[in-house]
Coordinates of N, CA and C in Angstrom, one line a residue:
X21 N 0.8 -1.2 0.0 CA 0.0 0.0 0.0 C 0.9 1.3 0.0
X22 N 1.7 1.7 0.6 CA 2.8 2.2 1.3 C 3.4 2.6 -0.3
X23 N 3.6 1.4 -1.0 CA 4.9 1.5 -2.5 C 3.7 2.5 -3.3
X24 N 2.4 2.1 -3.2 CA 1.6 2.6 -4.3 C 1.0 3.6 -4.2
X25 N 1.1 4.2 -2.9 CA 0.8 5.6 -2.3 C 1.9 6.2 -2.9
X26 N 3.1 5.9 -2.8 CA 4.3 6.8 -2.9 C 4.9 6.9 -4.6
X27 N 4.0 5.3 -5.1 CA 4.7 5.6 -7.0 C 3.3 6.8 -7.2
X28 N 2.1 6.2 -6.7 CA 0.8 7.2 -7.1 C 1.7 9.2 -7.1
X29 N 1.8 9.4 -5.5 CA 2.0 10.6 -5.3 C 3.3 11.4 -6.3
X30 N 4.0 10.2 -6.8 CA 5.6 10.4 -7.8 C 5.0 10.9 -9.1
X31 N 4.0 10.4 -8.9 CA 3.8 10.3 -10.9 C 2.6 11.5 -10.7
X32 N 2.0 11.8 -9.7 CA 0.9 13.0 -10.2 C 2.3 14.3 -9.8
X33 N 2.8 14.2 -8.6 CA 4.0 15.3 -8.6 C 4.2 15.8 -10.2
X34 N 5.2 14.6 -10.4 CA 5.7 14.5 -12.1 C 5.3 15.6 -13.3
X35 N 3.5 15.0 -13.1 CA 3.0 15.8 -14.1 C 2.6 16.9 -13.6
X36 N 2.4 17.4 -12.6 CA 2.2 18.3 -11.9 C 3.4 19.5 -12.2
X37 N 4.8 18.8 -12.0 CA 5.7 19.9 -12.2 C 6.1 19.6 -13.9
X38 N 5.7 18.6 -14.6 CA 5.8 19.1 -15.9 C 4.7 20.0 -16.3
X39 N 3.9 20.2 -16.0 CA 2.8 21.1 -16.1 C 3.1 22.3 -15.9
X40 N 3.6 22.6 -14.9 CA 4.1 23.8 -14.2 C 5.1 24.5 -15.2
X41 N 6.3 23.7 -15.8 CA 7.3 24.3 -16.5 C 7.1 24.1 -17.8
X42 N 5.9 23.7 -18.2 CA 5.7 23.7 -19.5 C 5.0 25.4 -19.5
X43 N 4.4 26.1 -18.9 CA 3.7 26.9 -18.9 C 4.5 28.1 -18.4
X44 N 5.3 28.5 -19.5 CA 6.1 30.2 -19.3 C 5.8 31.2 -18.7
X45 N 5.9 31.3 -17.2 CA 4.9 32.6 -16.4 C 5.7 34.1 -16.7
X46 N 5.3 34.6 -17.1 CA 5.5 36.4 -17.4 C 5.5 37.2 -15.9
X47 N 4.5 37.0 -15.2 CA 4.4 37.9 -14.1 C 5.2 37.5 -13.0
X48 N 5.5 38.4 -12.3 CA 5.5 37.9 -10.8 C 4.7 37.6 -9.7
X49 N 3.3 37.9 -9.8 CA 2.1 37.3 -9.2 C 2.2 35.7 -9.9
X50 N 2.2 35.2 -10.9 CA 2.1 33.7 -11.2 C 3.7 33.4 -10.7
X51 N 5.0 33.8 -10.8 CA 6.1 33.0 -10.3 C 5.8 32.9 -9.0
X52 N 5.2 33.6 -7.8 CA 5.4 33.7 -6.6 C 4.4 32.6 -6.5
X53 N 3.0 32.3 -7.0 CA 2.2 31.4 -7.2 C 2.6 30.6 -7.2
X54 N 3.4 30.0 -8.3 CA 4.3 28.7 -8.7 C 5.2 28.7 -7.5
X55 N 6.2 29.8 -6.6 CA 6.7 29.1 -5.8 C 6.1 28.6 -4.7
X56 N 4.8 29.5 -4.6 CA 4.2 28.4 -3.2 C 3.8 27.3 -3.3
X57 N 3.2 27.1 -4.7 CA 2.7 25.6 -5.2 C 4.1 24.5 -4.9
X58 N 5.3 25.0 -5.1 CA 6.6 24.6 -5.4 C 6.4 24.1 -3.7
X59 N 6.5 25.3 -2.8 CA 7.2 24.5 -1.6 C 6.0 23.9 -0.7
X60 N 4.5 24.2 -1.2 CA 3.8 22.8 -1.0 C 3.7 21.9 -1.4
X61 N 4.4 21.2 -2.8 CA 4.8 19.9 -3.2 C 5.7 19.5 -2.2
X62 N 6.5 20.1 -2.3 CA 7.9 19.8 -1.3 C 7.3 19.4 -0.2
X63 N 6.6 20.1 1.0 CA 5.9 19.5 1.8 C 5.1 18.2 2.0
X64 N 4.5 18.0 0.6 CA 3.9 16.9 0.4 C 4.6 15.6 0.3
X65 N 5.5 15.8 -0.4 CA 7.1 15.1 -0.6 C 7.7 14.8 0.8
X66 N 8.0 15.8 1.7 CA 8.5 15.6 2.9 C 7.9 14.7 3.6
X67 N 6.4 15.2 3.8 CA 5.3 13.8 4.8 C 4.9 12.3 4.3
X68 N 5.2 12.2 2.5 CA 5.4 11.7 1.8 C 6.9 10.3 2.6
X69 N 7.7 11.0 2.5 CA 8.9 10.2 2.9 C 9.3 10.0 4.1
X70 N 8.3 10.8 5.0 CA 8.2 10.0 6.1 C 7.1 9.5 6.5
X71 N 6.4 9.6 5.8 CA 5.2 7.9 5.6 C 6.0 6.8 5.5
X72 N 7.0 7.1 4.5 CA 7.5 5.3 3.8 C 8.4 5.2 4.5
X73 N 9.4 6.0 5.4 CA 10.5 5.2 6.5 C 9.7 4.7 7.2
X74 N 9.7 3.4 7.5 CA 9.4 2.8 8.6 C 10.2 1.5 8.6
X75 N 10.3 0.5 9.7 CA 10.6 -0.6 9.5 C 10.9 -1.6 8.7
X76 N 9.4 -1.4 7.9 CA 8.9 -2.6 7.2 C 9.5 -2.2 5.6
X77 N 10.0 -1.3 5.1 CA 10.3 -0.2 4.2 C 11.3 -1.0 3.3
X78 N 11.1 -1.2 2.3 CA 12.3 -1.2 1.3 C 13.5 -0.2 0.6
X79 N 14.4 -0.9 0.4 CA 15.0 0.2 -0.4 C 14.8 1.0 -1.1
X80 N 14.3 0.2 -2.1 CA 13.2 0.9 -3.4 C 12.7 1.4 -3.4
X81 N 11.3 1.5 -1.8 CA 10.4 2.9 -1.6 C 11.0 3.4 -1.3
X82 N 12.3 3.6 -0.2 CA 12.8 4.9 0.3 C 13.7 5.4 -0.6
X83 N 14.1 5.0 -1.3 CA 14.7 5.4 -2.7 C 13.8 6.4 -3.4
X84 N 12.5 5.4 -3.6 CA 11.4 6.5 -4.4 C 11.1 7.4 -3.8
X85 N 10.6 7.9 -2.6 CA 10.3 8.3 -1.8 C 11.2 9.8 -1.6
X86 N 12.8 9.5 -1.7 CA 13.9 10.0 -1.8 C 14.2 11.3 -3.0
X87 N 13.5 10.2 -4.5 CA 13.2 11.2 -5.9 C 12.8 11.7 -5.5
X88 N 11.6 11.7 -5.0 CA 10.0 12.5 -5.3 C 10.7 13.6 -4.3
X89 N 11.0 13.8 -3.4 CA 11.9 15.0 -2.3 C 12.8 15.6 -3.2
X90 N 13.3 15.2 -3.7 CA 14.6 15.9 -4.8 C 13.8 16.7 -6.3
X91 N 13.3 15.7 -6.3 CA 12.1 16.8 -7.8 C 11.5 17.8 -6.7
X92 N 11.3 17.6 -6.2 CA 10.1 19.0 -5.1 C 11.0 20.0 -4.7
X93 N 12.4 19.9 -4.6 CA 13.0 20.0 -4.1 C 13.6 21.2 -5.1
X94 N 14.3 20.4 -6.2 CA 14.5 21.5 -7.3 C 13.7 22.7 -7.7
X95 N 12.3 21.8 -7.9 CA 11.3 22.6 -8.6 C 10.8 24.0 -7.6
X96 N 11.1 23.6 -6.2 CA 11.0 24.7 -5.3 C 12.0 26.1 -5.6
X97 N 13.3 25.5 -6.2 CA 14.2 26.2 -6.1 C 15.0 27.3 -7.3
X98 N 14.3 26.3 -8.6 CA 13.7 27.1 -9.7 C 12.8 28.2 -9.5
X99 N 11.8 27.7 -9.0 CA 10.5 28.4 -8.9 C 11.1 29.6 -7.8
X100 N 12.2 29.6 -6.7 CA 12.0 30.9 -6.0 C 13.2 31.8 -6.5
X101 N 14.3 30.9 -7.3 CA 15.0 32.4 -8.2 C 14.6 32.9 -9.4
X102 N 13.5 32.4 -10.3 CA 12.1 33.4 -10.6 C 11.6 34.6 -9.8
X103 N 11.3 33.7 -8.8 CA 10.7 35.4 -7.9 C 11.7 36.5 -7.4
X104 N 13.0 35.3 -6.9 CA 14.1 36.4 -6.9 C 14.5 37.4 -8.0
X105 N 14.4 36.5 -9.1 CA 15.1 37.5 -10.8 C 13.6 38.5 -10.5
X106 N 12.3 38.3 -10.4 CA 11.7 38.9 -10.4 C 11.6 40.5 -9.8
X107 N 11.5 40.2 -8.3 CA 12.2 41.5 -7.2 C 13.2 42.0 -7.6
X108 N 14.2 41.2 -7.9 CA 15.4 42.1 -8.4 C 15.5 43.1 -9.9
X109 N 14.4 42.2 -10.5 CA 13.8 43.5 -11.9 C 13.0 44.5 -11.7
X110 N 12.0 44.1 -10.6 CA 11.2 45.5 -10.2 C 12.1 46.3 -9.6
X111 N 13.1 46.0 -8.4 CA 13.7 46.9 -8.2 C 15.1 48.2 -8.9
X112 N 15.4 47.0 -10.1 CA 16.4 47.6 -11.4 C 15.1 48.6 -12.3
X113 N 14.2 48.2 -12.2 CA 13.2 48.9 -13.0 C 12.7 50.5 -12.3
X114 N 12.5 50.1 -10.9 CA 12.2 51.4 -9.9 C 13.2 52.0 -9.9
X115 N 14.6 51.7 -9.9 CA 15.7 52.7 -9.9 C 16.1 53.1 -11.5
X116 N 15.8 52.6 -12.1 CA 15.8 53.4 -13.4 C 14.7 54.5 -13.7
X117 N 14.0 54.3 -13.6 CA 12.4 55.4 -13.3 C 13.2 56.5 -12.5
X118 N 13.8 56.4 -11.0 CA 14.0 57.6 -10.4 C 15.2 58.1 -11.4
X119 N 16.2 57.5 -11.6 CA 17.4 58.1 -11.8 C 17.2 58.7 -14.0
X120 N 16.2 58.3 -14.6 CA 15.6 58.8 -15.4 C 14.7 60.1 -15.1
X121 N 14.2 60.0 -14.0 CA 13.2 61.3 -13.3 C 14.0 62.2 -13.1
X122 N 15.8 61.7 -12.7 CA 16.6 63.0 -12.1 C 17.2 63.2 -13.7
X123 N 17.5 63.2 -14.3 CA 18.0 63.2 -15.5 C 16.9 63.7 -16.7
X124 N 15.8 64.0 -16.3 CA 14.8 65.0 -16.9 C 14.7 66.1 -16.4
X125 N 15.4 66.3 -14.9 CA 15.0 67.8 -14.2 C 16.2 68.4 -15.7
X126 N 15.5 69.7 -16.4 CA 15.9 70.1 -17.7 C 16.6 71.5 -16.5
X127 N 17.7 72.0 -17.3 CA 18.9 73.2 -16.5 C 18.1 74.3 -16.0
X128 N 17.1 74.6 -17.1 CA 16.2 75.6 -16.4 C 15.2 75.4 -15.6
X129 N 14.8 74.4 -15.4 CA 13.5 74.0 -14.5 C 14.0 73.5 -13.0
X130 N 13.5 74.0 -11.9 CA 13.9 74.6 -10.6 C 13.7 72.7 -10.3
X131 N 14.2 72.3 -8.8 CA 13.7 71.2 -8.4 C 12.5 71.3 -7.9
X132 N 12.4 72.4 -7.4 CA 10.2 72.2 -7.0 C 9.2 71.7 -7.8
X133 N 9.9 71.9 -9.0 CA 8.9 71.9 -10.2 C 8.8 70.6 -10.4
X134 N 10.2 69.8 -10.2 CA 9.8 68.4 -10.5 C 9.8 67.4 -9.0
X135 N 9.9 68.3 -8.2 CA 9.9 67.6 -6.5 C 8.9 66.0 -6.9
X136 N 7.6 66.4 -7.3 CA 6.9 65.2 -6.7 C 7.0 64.6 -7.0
X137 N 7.4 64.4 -9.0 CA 7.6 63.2 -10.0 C 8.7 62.5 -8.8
X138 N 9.7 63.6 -8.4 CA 10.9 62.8 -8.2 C 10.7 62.0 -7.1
X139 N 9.8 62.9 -5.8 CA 9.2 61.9 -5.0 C 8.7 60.6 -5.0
X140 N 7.7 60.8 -6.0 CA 7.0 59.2 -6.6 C 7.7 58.3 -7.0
X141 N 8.9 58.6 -7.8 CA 10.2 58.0 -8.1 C 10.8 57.1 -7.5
X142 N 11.3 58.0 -5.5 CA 11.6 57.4 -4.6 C 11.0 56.4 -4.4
X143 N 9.8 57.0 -3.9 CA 8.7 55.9 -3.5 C 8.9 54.3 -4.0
X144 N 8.6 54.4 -5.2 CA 8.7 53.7 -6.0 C 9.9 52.1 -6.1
X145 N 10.9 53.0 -6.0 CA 12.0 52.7 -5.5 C 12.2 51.6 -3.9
X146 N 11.1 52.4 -3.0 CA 11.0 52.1 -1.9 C 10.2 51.0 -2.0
X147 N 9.2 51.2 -2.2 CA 8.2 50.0 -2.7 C 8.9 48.7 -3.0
X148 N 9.5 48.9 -4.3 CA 10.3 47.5 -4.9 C 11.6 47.2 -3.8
X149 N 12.4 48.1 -2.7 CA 12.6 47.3 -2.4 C 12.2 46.7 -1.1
X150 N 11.1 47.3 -0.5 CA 10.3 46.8 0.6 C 9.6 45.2 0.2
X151 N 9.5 45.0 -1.1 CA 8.8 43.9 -1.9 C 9.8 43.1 -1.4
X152 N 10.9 42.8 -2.4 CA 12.2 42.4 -1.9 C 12.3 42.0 -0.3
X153 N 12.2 42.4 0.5 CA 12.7 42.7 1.8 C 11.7 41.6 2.5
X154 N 10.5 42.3 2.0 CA 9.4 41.1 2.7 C 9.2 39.4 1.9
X155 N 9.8 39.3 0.5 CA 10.0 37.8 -0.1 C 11.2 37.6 0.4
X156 N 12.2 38.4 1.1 CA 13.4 37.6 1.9 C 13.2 37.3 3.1
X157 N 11.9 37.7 3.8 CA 11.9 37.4 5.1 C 12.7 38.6 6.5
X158 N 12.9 39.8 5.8 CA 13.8 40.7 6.1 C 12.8 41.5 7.4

């Protein structure tokens, strides 16, 4: 019961994460998606392999058992330097915005005039890397 619970849970994983990487995510709301999906396979995987240690356990299941943690395992870790490349482009993106904002203030035009663009700028800036800060756990 034990082998067939654990080839069952291998082979829907499987398609589960060929599913996943067949499907090119663009946003960052779907990579962050994909990585939670990522580290609850993993979890599943984990309770997964300690279902099948037990006494009575063969090689073979704890071997399989073993894959199925190593695929969840990867796919976790694909899936969260996505979100990392991700944060780290919003944040290359917000600092190009400000430092294009300061590079529009034109020789004649006072800073007041562009104070707030340049404000929102910051902000901006601040935002992506507060994003950042809270997907590191910071």
């Amino acid at each position: 019961m034990r082998r067939t619970t654990a080839v069952t849970t291998a082979v829907t994983m499987s398609l589960m994460l060929l599913g996943t990487a067949a499907c090119s995510s663009d946003t960052p709301e779907e990579n962050t998606e994909q990585a939670c999906a990522a580290a609850e396979q993993l979890n599943v995987a984990l309770d997964d392999f300690d279902t099948t240690v037990t006494p009575e356990a063969t090689v073979d299941e704890v071997s399989a058992a073993r894959d199925e943690v190593r695929q969840a395992w990867q796919e976790l870790g694909d899936a969260t330097a996505d979100v990392a490349e991700d944060r780290g482009q919003e944040l290359d993106d917000a600092w190009d915005g400000l430092q294009q904002a300061v590079d529009d203030v034109q020789g004649d035009e006072t800073v007041s005039d562009a104070a707030e663009s340049l404000k929102d700028e910051a902000a901006n800036v601040q935002d992506a890397r507060q994003a950042m800060a809270d997907e590191l756990g910071c």
